[in-house]
């Protein structure tokens, strides 16, 4: 598992990737359709800004890398 700290690294991850934010909550996000989504929230919502801010602030751990298309 890789730790990442930049938006560029997040953008380079393919769809299907799963990350865990290294903040106090340890929230997980899944990349689908180029957007970061929280599986505990409504499926049509995106969490891009929250994911980018918290990755820059605390970092994120790559749990699973999606497969490039």
Coordinates of N, CA and C in Angstrom, one line a residue:
X1 N 0.8 -1.2 0.0 CA 0.0 0.0 0.0 C 0.9 1.2 0.0
X2 N 0.5 2.2 -0.8 CA 1.2 3.4 -1.0 C 0.5 4.5 -0.2
X3 N 1.3 5.4 0.4 CA 0.8 6.7 1.0 C 1.0 7.8 0.0
X4 N 0.0 8.6 -0.2 CA 0.1 9.7 -1.1 C -0.3 11.0 -0.4
X5 N 0.2 12.2 -0.9 CA 0.0 13.5 -0.3 C -0.4 14.5 -1.3
X6 N -0.5 14.2 -2.6 CA -0.8 15.3 -3.6 C -2.0 15.0 -4.4
X7 N -2.6 16.0 -4.9 CA -3.8 15.9 -5.8 C -3.4 15.2 -7.1
X8 N -2.2 15.5 -7.6 CA -1.7 14.9 -8.8 C -1.7 13.4 -8.6
X9 N -1.2 12.9 -7.5 CA -1.2 11.4 -7.3 C -2.6 10.8 -7.2
X10 N -3.5 11.6 -6.6 CA -4.9 11.1 -6.6 C -5.5 11.0 -8.0
X11 N -5.2 12.1 -8.8 CA -5.7 12.1 -10.2 C -5.2 11.0 -11.1
X12 N -4.0 10.6 -10.8 CA -3.3 9.5 -11.6 C -3.9 8.1 -11.3
X13 N -4.6 8.0 -10.1 CA -5.1 6.7 -9.8 C -6.3 6.3 -10.8
X14 N -6.4 5.1 -11.3 CA -7.4 4.7 -12.2 C -8.8 4.5 -11.4
X15 N -9.9 4.6 -12.2 CA -11.2 4.3 -11.6 C -11.1 2.9 -11.0
X16 N -11.9 2.8 -9.9 CA -11.9 1.5 -9.2 C -11.0 1.5 -8.0
X17 N -10.1 2.5 -7.9 CA -9.1 2.6 -6.8 C -9.9 3.0 -5.5
X18 N -9.4 2.4 -4.4 CA -9.9 2.7 -3.1 C -8.8 3.3 -2.2
X19 N -9.1 4.4 -1.6 CA -8.1 5.0 -0.7 C -8.8 5.2 0.7
X20 N -7.9 5.3 1.7 CA -8.3 5.6 3.1 C -7.6 6.9 3.5
X21 N -8.4 7.9 3.9 CA -7.8 9.2 4.3 C -7.2 9.0 5.7
X22 N -6.0 9.6 5.9 CA -5.3 9.4 7.1 C -5.7 10.5 8.2
X23 N -6.9 10.9 8.1 CA -7.4 11.8 9.1 C -8.0 11.0 10.3
X24 N -8.6 11.7 11.3 CA -9.1 11.0 12.5 C -10.2 10.0 12.1
X25 N -10.9 10.3 11.1 CA -12.1 9.4 10.8 C -11.6 8.2 10.0
X26 N -10.6 8.3 9.2 CA -10.1 7.2 8.4 C -11.1 6.8 7.3
X27 N -11.8 7.8 6.7 CA -12.8 7.6 5.7 C -12.2 7.0 4.5
X28 N -13.0 6.1 3.8 CA -12.6 5.5 2.6 C -13.3 6.1 1.4
X29 N -12.7 6.2 0.3 CA -13.2 6.8 -0.9 C -12.9 5.8 -2.1
X30 N -13.8 5.8 -3.0 CA -13.7 5.0 -4.2 C -13.8 5.9 -5.4
X31 N -12.9 5.7 -6.4 CA -12.9 6.5 -7.6 C -13.7 5.8 -8.6
X32 N -14.8 6.5 -9.1 CA -15.7 6.0 -10.1 C -16.0 7.2 -11.0
X33 N -15.9 6.9 -12.3 CA -16.2 7.9 -13.3 C -15.4 9.1 -13.2
X34 N -14.1 9.0 -12.6 CA -13.2 10.1 -12.5 C -13.5 10.9 -11.2
X35 N -14.5 10.5 -10.4 CA -14.8 11.3 -9.2 C -14.6 10.4 -8.0
X36 N -14.3 11.0 -6.9 CA -14.1 10.3 -5.6 C -15.5 10.3 -4.9
X37 N -15.9 9.1 -4.5 CA -17.2 8.9 -3.9 C -17.1 8.2 -2.5
X38 N -18.0 8.6 -1.6 CA -18.0 7.9 -0.3 C -19.2 6.9 -0.3
X39 N -18.8 5.7 -0.1 CA -19.8 4.6 -0.3 C -20.9 4.7 0.8
X40 N -20.7 5.4 1.9 CA -21.6 5.5 3.0 C -22.6 6.6 2.7
X41 N -22.4 7.4 1.6 CA -23.3 8.5 1.2 C -24.1 8.2 0.0
X42 N -25.0 9.1 -0.4 CA -25.8 8.9 -1.6 C -24.9 8.6 -2.8
X43 N -25.3 7.7 -3.7 CA -24.4 7.3 -4.8 C -24.2 8.4 -5.8
X44 N -25.1 9.4 -5.9 CA -24.9 10.4 -6.9 C -24.1 11.6 -6.4
X45 N -23.6 11.6 -5.2 CA -22.8 12.7 -4.6 C -21.3 12.4 -4.9
X46 N -20.5 13.5 -5.0 CA -19.1 13.3 -5.2 C -18.4 14.0 -4.0
X47 N -17.2 13.5 -3.7 CA -16.5 14.0 -2.5 C -15.1 14.5 -3.0
X48 N -15.0 15.1 -4.1 CA -13.7 15.5 -4.7 C -13.0 16.5 -3.8
X49 N -13.6 17.6 -3.5 CA -13.0 18.7 -2.7 C -12.6 18.2 -1.3
X50 N -13.5 17.5 -0.6 CA -13.1 16.9 0.7 C -12.0 16.0 0.6
X51 N -11.9 15.1 -0.4 CA -10.9 14.2 -0.6 C -9.5 14.9 -0.9
X52 N -9.6 15.8 -1.8 CA -8.3 16.6 -2.1 C -7.8 17.3 -0.9
X53 N -8.6 18.0 -0.2 CA -8.2 18.8 0.9 C -7.6 17.9 2.0
X54 N -8.3 16.8 2.3 CA -7.8 16.0 3.4 C -6.6 15.2 3.0
X55 N -6.4 14.9 1.7 CA -5.2 14.2 1.2 C -4.0 15.1 1.4
X56 N -4.2 16.4 1.0 CA -3.1 17.3 1.1 C -2.7 17.6 2.6
X57 N -3.7 17.6 3.4 CA -3.5 17.9 4.8 C -3.0 16.7 5.6
X58 N -3.6 15.6 5.4 CA -3.2 14.4 6.3 C -2.6 13.3 5.5
X59 N -2.8 13.2 4.2 CA -2.3 12.1 3.4 C -3.4 11.0 3.2
X60 N -3.2 10.1 2.4 CA -4.1 9.0 2.1 C -3.3 7.7 1.8
X61 N -3.9 6.6 2.1 CA -3.3 5.3 1.9 C -4.1 4.6 0.8
X62 N -3.4 4.2 -0.2 CA -4.0 3.4 -1.3 C -4.3 2.0 -0.8
X63 N -5.6 1.7 -0.7 CA -6.0 0.3 -0.3 C -6.0 -0.6 -1.5
X64 N -6.5 -0.2 -2.6 CA -6.6 -1.0 -3.8 C -6.5 -0.1 -5.0
X65 N -5.7 -0.5 -6.0 CA -5.6 0.2 -7.2 C -6.5 -0.4 -8.2
X66 N -7.3 0.5 -8.9 CA -8.2 0.0 -9.9 C -7.4 -0.4 -11.1
X67 N -8.0 -1.0 -12.1 CA -7.3 -1.4 -13.3 C -7.5 -0.3 -14.4
X68 N -6.4 0.2 -15.0 CA -6.6 1.2 -16.1 C -7.4 0.6 -17.3
X69 N -8.1 1.5 -17.9 CA -8.9 1.1 -19.0 C -8.3 1.4 -20.3

